[in-house]
Amino acid sequence: MRKISADYIFPIASEPIKKGVVTVDDDGVILDIETSHDIDVEYYKGIICPGFINTHCHLELSYMRGKITEKSGMSGFVKELLSVRSEAISQDIIKGIEEGEAEMIRNGIVAVADISNDNSSFEQKSRGNLFYHTFIEVFDLNPKRADEIFSNALSLRSELKKYKSAHVSLPCSIVPHAPYTVSEKLFGLINKQALKENSILSIHNQESLGESMLFESHSGPMYESFTRMGVDFTHFPVSGFNSLKTTLPKLPLSQKILLVHNTFTSPEDLQWAGSQAANLFWCTCPNANLYIEDRLPDYNFFIKENAWVTIGTDSLASNKSLSVLDELKTISSHNPQIPLHTLLSWATVNGAEFLGREELGTIEKGKKPGLNLLINNNGLNLTQNTEVIKLV
């Protein structure tokens, strides 16, 4: 048993407690939270908060750190990523996965919603060092290949299930990659499976301005770049609407849906989407947005609409670290008006709610959220010097 105290405890479910005390058992379960302490405590300068939840990662791409040109736009990024991926060596991929997971653990991450296009990360996930919900991602615009593509995803899901044990849970969902990479028929197969299994879903959304131009008029940089790469848009009709309004109705709106990036999401988009579905979560990956498009979402829109915002790191192909704290620091540096409690809620309880992990996300009796210490902070503000130490 440990009694741990700090300048402030951020339970997230309640207001911050100045010099509060959290008592945990040897397994990390919260036994008590007190507002004062005696001399028999571990005391730290800084802020204690729950473990972080990374709701968008591509662990299998961790070997790509520093290999993709920054600020080349979405079409340039995709072209380079495909080139680097085609030359990947198996041992580099596995080493990158191991190092990527270790980096997340050091940075206080306790749970990950991770994208998988192959089986390379499955063995690492089976070791149970972190909780993972795996999104098996599918993409193909040709409806004639939809059954084959979906069958391959089912096979990959069956392979992941073989790693499951009494000690390690490996939940997964089959999900669409992005609005512009999935045929109507493939969307239908994904949706049928999600409803059958009551799955949570994830899809990249409004990551670039060219994405919506593609839907509205078959024009713009993404359309031109993908056409040069040989992508066939025969089965991709012009909808006259942006990508969100075109795609959201194709998803099972009764399920929890995570929309990822949302760099170009407008207030009108948020209001419209909220009127269509009650279980929408909006994942932001600010450092990846800056890496690829050199632009951030306007977070004021999401706050005004009381949107369920979560935090993702994306992959080391589009980021320099796998650190939720680094993402929060980027948001805070561009939006100093956002309170720390709001940022930490995005990084903890909102992700736990999306993943359905009730034991995570808040410091409350009976829960096992992990405990992070934020140090070198400026009062209740994050700075570029703020660091995270995993305490529990």
Coordinates of C-alpha atoms in Angstrom, one line a residue:
M1 CA 0.0 0.0 0.0
R2 CA 1.2 3.5 -0.8
K3 CA 0.0 7.0 0.2
I4 CA 0.9 9.5 -2.5
S5 CA 0.5 13.3 -2.3
A6 CA 1.4 16.3 -4.4
D7 CA 0.8 20.0 -4.7
Y8 CA -2.4 19.2 -6.4
I9 CA -4.4 16.0 -7.1
F10 CA -6.6 16.2 -10.2
P11 CA -9.2 13.4 -9.8
I12 CA -10.9 14.6 -13.0
A13 CA -14.3 13.4 -11.6
S14 CA -14.2 16.2 -9.1
E15 CA -12.4 19.5 -8.5
P16 CA -8.6 19.6 -7.9
I17 CA -7.5 18.9 -4.3
K18 CA -4.6 21.0 -3.0
K19 CA -2.1 18.7 -1.2
G20 CA -4.5 15.8 -1.3
V21 CA -3.6 12.2 -0.7
V22 CA -4.3 9.1 -2.9
T23 CA -4.0 5.7 -1.2
V24 CA -3.4 2.8 -3.6
D25 CA -3.0 -0.9 -3.0
D26 CA -0.1 -3.0 -4.4
D27 CA -2.1 -3.6 -7.6
G28 CA -2.7 0.1 -8.1
V29 CA -6.4 0.1 -7.1
I30 CA -7.5 3.4 -5.5
L31 CA -8.4 2.7 -1.8
D32 CA -9.0 6.3 -0.6
I33 CA -8.7 10.0 -1.5
E34 CA -8.1 12.4 1.3
T35 CA -7.9 16.2 1.5
S36 CA -5.1 16.3 4.0
H37 CA -2.0 14.3 4.9
D38 CA 0.3 13.3 7.7
I39 CA 4.0 12.6 7.6
D40 CA 3.7 9.1 6.3
V41 CA 3.2 9.9 2.6
E42 CA 5.2 10.1 -0.6
Y43 CA 5.1 13.8 -1.4
Y44 CA 5.9 15.3 -4.8
K45 CA 6.1 18.8 -6.2
G46 CA 3.7 18.9 -9.1
I47 CA 0.3 17.6 -10.2
I48 CA -1.0 14.1 -9.9
C49 CA -3.6 13.0 -12.5
P50 CA -4.9 9.7 -13.9
G51 CA -3.0 7.7 -16.5
F52 CA -3.3 9.0 -20.1
I53 CA -5.3 7.4 -22.8
N54 CA -4.1 7.5 -26.4
T55 CA -7.2 7.2 -28.6
H56 CA -5.4 7.1 -32.0
C57 CA -2.1 5.4 -32.7
H58 CA -0.4 3.4 -35.4
L59 CA 2.0 1.4 -33.3
E60 CA 3.1 -0.7 -36.3
L61 CA 4.5 2.4 -38.0
S62 CA 6.9 3.3 -35.2
Y63 CA 9.9 2.4 -37.3
M64 CA 9.2 5.4 -39.5
R65 CA 10.3 8.0 -37.1
G66 CA 12.0 10.8 -39.0
K67 CA 11.5 9.2 -42.4
I68 CA 8.6 11.3 -43.8
T69 CA 9.0 14.9 -44.8
E70 CA 7.2 17.4 -42.6
K71 CA 4.6 19.8 -43.8
S72 CA 4.2 18.1 -47.2
G73 CA 0.4 18.0 -47.0
M74 CA -1.8 14.9 -46.9
S75 CA -1.2 13.8 -50.5
G76 CA 2.6 14.2 -50.1
F77 CA 2.5 12.4 -46.8
V78 CA 0.6 9.4 -48.2
K79 CA 2.9 9.1 -51.2
E80 CA 6.0 9.0 -49.0
L81 CA 4.5 6.7 -46.4
L82 CA 3.7 4.1 -49.1
S83 CA 7.2 4.3 -50.4
V84 CA 8.8 3.9 -47.0
R85 CA 6.5 1.1 -46.1
S86 CA 7.3 -0.9 -49.3
E87 CA 10.9 -1.0 -48.3
A88 CA 10.4 -1.9 -44.6
I89 CA 12.5 -4.7 -43.0
S90 CA 10.7 -7.0 -40.6
Q91 CA 13.2 -6.6 -37.8
D92 CA 13.0 -2.8 -38.0
I93 CA 9.3 -3.0 -37.7
I94 CA 9.3 -5.2 -34.6
K95 CA 12.0 -3.1 -33.0
G96 CA 10.0 0.0 -33.7
I97 CA 6.9 -1.5 -32.1
E98 CA 8.8 -2.5 -29.0
E99 CA 10.4 0.9 -28.6
G100 CA 7.1 2.7 -29.4
E101 CA 5.2 0.8 -26.7
A102 CA 8.1 1.5 -24.1
E103 CA 7.9 5.2 -25.0
M104 CA 4.2 5.3 -24.4
I105 CA 4.6 3.6 -21.0
R106 CA 7.3 6.0 -20.0
N107 CA 5.0 8.9 -20.9
G108 CA 2.2 7.7 -18.6
I109 CA -0.1 6.2 -21.2
V110 CA -2.2 3.3 -19.8
A111 CA -4.5 2.5 -22.7
V112 CA -4.3 2.8 -26.5
A113 CA -6.8 2.7 -29.4
D114 CA -4.4 1.4 -32.1
I115 CA -4.8 1.0 -35.8
S116 CA -3.6 -2.3 -37.4
N117 CA -3.3 -3.0 -41.1
D118 CA -1.3 -6.2 -40.5
N119 CA -0.4 -8.5 -37.7
S120 CA 3.0 -7.0 -36.8
S121 CA 1.9 -5.5 -33.5
F122 CA -0.1 -8.5 -32.2
E123 CA 2.6 -10.3 -30.3
Q124 CA 3.6 -7.1 -28.5
K125 CA 0.0 -6.4 -27.6
S126 CA -0.4 -9.9 -26.2
R127 CA 2.2 -9.2 -23.5
G128 CA -0.3 -7.1 -21.6
N129 CA 2.0 -4.1 -20.9
L130 CA -0.8 -1.7 -21.9
F131 CA -4.5 -2.1 -22.6
Y132 CA -5.1 -2.0 -26.4
H133 CA -8.3 -1.8 -28.4
T134 CA -7.2 -2.7 -31.9
F135 CA -8.9 -1.1 -34.9
I136 CA -8.4 -3.4 -37.9
E137 CA -8.5 -0.8 -40.7
V138 CA -9.8 -1.6 -44.2
F139 CA -9.8 0.5 -47.4
D140 CA -10.6 -0.1 -51.1
L141 CA -12.8 2.0 -53.4
N142 CA -13.7 -0.9 -55.8
P143 CA -17.0 -2.5 -54.7
K144 CA -16.1 -5.6 -56.5
R145 CA -13.3 -6.2 -54.0
A146 CA -15.3 -5.4 -50.9
D147 CA -16.1 -9.0 -49.9
E148 CA -12.5 -10.0 -50.3
I149 CA -11.2 -7.0 -48.4
F150 CA -13.6 -7.6 -45.6
S151 CA -12.8 -11.3 -45.5
N152 CA -9.1 -10.5 -45.1
A153 CA -10.0 -8.2 -42.2
L154 CA -12.0 -11.0 -40.5
S155 CA -9.0 -13.4 -40.9
L156 CA -6.7 -10.8 -39.3
R157 CA -9.2 -10.4 -36.5
S158 CA -9.2 -14.2 -36.0
E159 CA -5.4 -14.1 -35.8
L160 CA -5.5 -11.4 -33.1
K161 CA -7.9 -13.5 -31.1
K162 CA -5.4 -16.3 -31.0
Y163 CA -3.2 -14.2 -28.8
K164 CA -5.9 -13.6 -26.2
S165 CA -5.4 -15.2 -22.8
A166 CA -6.9 -15.3 -19.3
H167 CA -4.6 -12.4 -18.4
V168 CA -4.8 -10.2 -21.5
S169 CA -7.9 -8.9 -23.2
L170 CA -7.5 -7.9 -26.9
P171 CA -10.8 -6.4 -28.1
C172 CA -10.9 -5.3 -31.7
S173 CA -13.2 -3.7 -34.3
I174 CA -13.1 -3.7 -38.1
V175 CA -13.2 0.0 -39.2
P176 CA -13.0 2.2 -42.3
H177 CA -9.8 4.0 -42.9
A178 CA -11.2 7.3 -44.2
P179 CA -14.2 8.7 -46.1
Y180 CA -12.2 8.8 -49.3
T181 CA -10.8 5.2 -49.3
V182 CA -13.9 3.0 -48.7
S183 CA -16.6 1.9 -51.1
E184 CA -20.3 2.0 -50.3
K185 CA -20.4 -1.8 -50.2
L186 CA -17.4 -2.0 -47.9
F187 CA -19.0 0.6 -45.6
G188 CA -22.1 -1.7 -45.5
L189 CA -20.1 -4.7 -44.5
I190 CA -18.3 -2.8 -41.7
N191 CA -21.6 -1.4 -40.4
K192 CA -23.3 -4.8 -40.3
Q193 CA -20.4 -6.3 -38.3
A194 CA -20.4 -3.3 -35.9
L195 CA -24.1 -3.7 -35.2
K196 CA -23.8 -7.4 -34.8
E197 CA -21.0 -7.2 -32.3
N198 CA -21.9 -3.8 -30.7
S199 CA -18.4 -2.5 -31.7
I200 CA -16.9 0.9 -31.3
L201 CA -15.7 2.5 -34.5
S202 CA -13.0 4.9 -35.7
I203 CA -12.5 6.8 -38.9
H204 CA -10.1 9.6 -40.1
N205 CA -12.1 12.8 -40.6
Q206 CA -11.5 16.2 -42.3
E207 CA -7.8 16.0 -42.0
S208 CA -7.1 18.2 -45.0
L209 CA -9.0 20.8 -47.0
G210 CA -8.6 18.7 -50.1
E211 CA -10.6 15.9 -48.5
S212 CA -13.8 17.8 -48.8
M213 CA -13.0 19.2 -52.3
L214 CA -12.8 15.6 -53.4
F215 CA -16.4 15.0 -52.3
E216 CA -17.8 18.3 -53.4
S217 CA -16.4 18.5 -56.9
H218 CA -13.7 15.9 -57.7
S219 CA -11.1 18.6 -57.5
G220 CA -8.3 19.8 -55.3
P221 CA -4.8 18.6 -54.4
M222 CA -5.9 15.2 -53.0
Y223 CA -7.9 14.4 -56.1
E224 CA -5.1 15.4 -58.4
S225 CA -2.4 13.6 -56.4
F226 CA -4.4 10.3 -56.0
T227 CA -5.3 10.4 -59.7
R228 CA -1.6 10.6 -60.6
M229 CA -1.0 7.7 -58.2
G230 CA -3.5 5.6 -60.2
V231 CA -6.4 5.7 -57.8
D232 CA -9.6 5.0 -59.7
F233 CA -12.5 7.3 -58.7
T234 CA -15.1 5.6 -61.0
H235 CA -17.0 4.4 -58.0
F236 CA -16.6 7.6 -56.1
P237 CA -19.5 9.9 -57.0
V238 CA -19.5 13.6 -56.4
S239 CA -21.8 14.2 -53.4
G240 CA -21.9 17.9 -53.4
F241 CA -21.3 17.8 -49.6
N242 CA -18.1 17.8 -47.5
S243 CA -16.6 14.6 -46.4
L244 CA -18.2 14.5 -42.9
K245 CA -21.8 15.1 -44.2
T246 CA -21.2 12.6 -47.0
T247 CA -19.8 9.8 -44.7
L248 CA -21.4 10.1 -41.3
P249 CA -24.8 8.8 -42.6
K250 CA -23.0 5.7 -43.9
L251 CA -22.0 4.7 -40.3
P252 CA -24.1 3.0 -37.7
L253 CA -25.0 6.0 -35.6
S254 CA -26.1 4.0 -32.6
Q255 CA -22.5 3.0 -32.0
K256 CA -19.7 4.9 -30.4
I257 CA -17.8 6.6 -33.3
L258 CA -14.4 8.2 -33.0
L259 CA -13.7 10.9 -35.6
V260 CA -10.0 11.4 -35.9
H261 CA -8.1 14.6 -36.6
N262 CA -11.0 17.0 -37.5
T263 CA -8.5 19.7 -38.5
F264 CA -11.0 21.4 -40.8
T265 CA -14.2 20.7 -38.9
S266 CA -16.4 23.8 -38.6
P267 CA -18.9 24.9 -36.0
E268 CA -21.7 24.0 -38.4
D269 CA -20.2 20.5 -38.9
L270 CA -20.1 20.0 -35.2
Q271 CA -23.7 21.1 -34.7
W272 CA -24.9 19.0 -37.6
A273 CA -23.0 15.9 -36.5
G274 CA -24.3 16.2 -33.0
S275 CA -27.9 16.3 -34.3
Q276 CA -27.2 13.0 -36.2
A277 CA -25.5 10.9 -33.5
A278 CA -25.3 11.0 -29.7
N279 CA -22.2 8.9 -29.4
L280 CA -19.6 10.9 -31.3
F281 CA -16.1 11.4 -30.0
W282 CA -13.6 13.8 -31.6
C283 CA -10.0 12.8 -31.4
T284 CA -7.3 15.4 -32.0
C285 CA -3.7 14.7 -32.8
P286 CA -2.2 18.2 -32.8
N287 CA 1.4 17.3 -33.4
A288 CA 0.5 15.1 -36.4
N289 CA -1.7 17.9 -37.7
L290 CA 1.3 20.3 -37.6
Y291 CA 3.6 17.6 -39.0
I292 CA 1.4 17.0 -42.1
E293 CA -0.7 20.0 -42.7
D294 CA 0.9 22.6 -40.5
R295 CA -2.5 23.5 -39.1
L296 CA -4.5 22.8 -35.9
P297 CA -8.3 22.6 -35.4
D298 CA -10.0 25.5 -33.7
Y299 CA -10.6 23.9 -30.2
N300 CA -12.9 26.7 -29.2
F301 CA -15.5 25.2 -31.6
F302 CA -15.4 21.9 -29.7
I303 CA -15.5 23.4 -26.3
K304 CA -18.5 25.6 -27.2
E305 CA -20.4 22.5 -28.4
N306 CA -19.4 20.5 -25.3
A307 CA -18.0 17.9 -27.7
W308 CA -16.3 14.7 -26.4
V309 CA -12.7 15.4 -27.3
T310 CA -10.0 12.8 -26.9
I311 CA -6.2 12.9 -27.5
G312 CA -4.2 10.8 -30.0
T313 CA -0.5 10.7 -30.9
D314 CA -1.0 9.2 -34.4
S315 CA 2.2 7.4 -35.5
L316 CA 5.9 8.2 -35.5
A317 CA 5.6 8.5 -39.3
S318 CA 3.8 11.8 -38.5
N319 CA 5.0 12.7 -35.0
K320 CA 8.2 13.0 -33.1
S321 CA 7.0 11.3 -30.0
L322 CA 4.3 9.0 -28.6
S323 CA 3.4 11.3 -25.7
V324 CA -0.1 12.5 -24.8
L325 CA 1.5 15.2 -22.6
D326 CA 3.4 16.5 -25.7
E327 CA 0.0 16.8 -27.5
L328 CA -1.5 18.7 -24.5
K329 CA 1.5 21.0 -24.4
T330 CA 1.0 21.8 -28.1
I331 CA -2.7 22.6 -27.6
S332 CA -1.9 24.7 -24.6
S333 CA 0.8 26.7 -26.3
H334 CA -1.6 27.7 -29.0
N335 CA -4.6 28.0 -26.8
P336 CA -3.5 29.1 -23.3
Q337 CA -7.1 30.0 -22.4
I338 CA -8.1 26.3 -22.2
P339 CA -8.1 25.2 -18.5
L340 CA -5.8 22.4 -17.4
H341 CA -8.8 20.5 -16.1
T342 CA -10.3 20.5 -19.6
L343 CA -7.1 19.3 -21.2
L344 CA -6.6 16.5 -18.7
S345 CA -10.2 15.4 -19.2
W346 CA -9.6 15.1 -22.9
A347 CA -6.5 13.0 -22.1
T348 CA -8.1 10.7 -19.5
V349 CA -11.8 10.3 -18.8
N350 CA -13.1 11.0 -22.3
G351 CA -10.9 8.3 -23.8
A352 CA -11.9 5.9 -21.0
E353 CA -15.5 6.6 -21.8
F354 CA -15.0 5.9 -25.5
L355 CA -13.1 2.7 -24.9
G356 CA -15.7 1.6 -22.2
R357 CA -12.9 1.2 -19.6
E358 CA -14.7 2.2 -16.4
E359 CA -11.7 1.5 -14.2
L360 CA -9.6 4.1 -16.1
G361 CA -9.8 7.9 -16.5
T362 CA -10.5 9.2 -13.0
I363 CA -9.1 8.9 -9.5
E364 CA -11.9 7.4 -7.6
K365 CA -12.2 4.6 -5.0
G366 CA -12.2 1.2 -6.5
K367 CA -10.7 2.3 -9.9
K368 CA -7.3 1.4 -11.3
P369 CA -6.4 4.4 -13.5
G370 CA -2.7 4.6 -13.1
L371 CA -1.2 7.8 -11.6
N372 CA 0.9 10.3 -13.4
L373 CA 3.0 13.1 -11.9
L374 CA 3.3 16.3 -14.0
I375 CA 6.4 18.3 -12.9
N376 CA 8.1 21.6 -13.8
N377 CA 4.7 23.1 -14.3
N378 CA 3.8 26.7 -13.8
G379 CA 1.1 26.6 -11.2
L380 CA -1.9 25.0 -12.9
N381 CA -0.5 25.7 -16.4
L382 CA 1.4 23.4 -18.8
T383 CA 4.7 24.7 -20.2
Q384 CA 7.2 23.3 -22.7
N385 CA 9.3 22.2 -19.7
T386 CA 6.5 20.2 -18.1
E387 CA 7.4 16.5 -17.8
V388 CA 5.5 13.4 -16.9
I389 CA 6.6 10.6 -14.5
K390 CA 4.5 7.4 -14.2
L391 CA 4.0 6.9 -10.5
V392 CA 1.6 3.9 -10.6

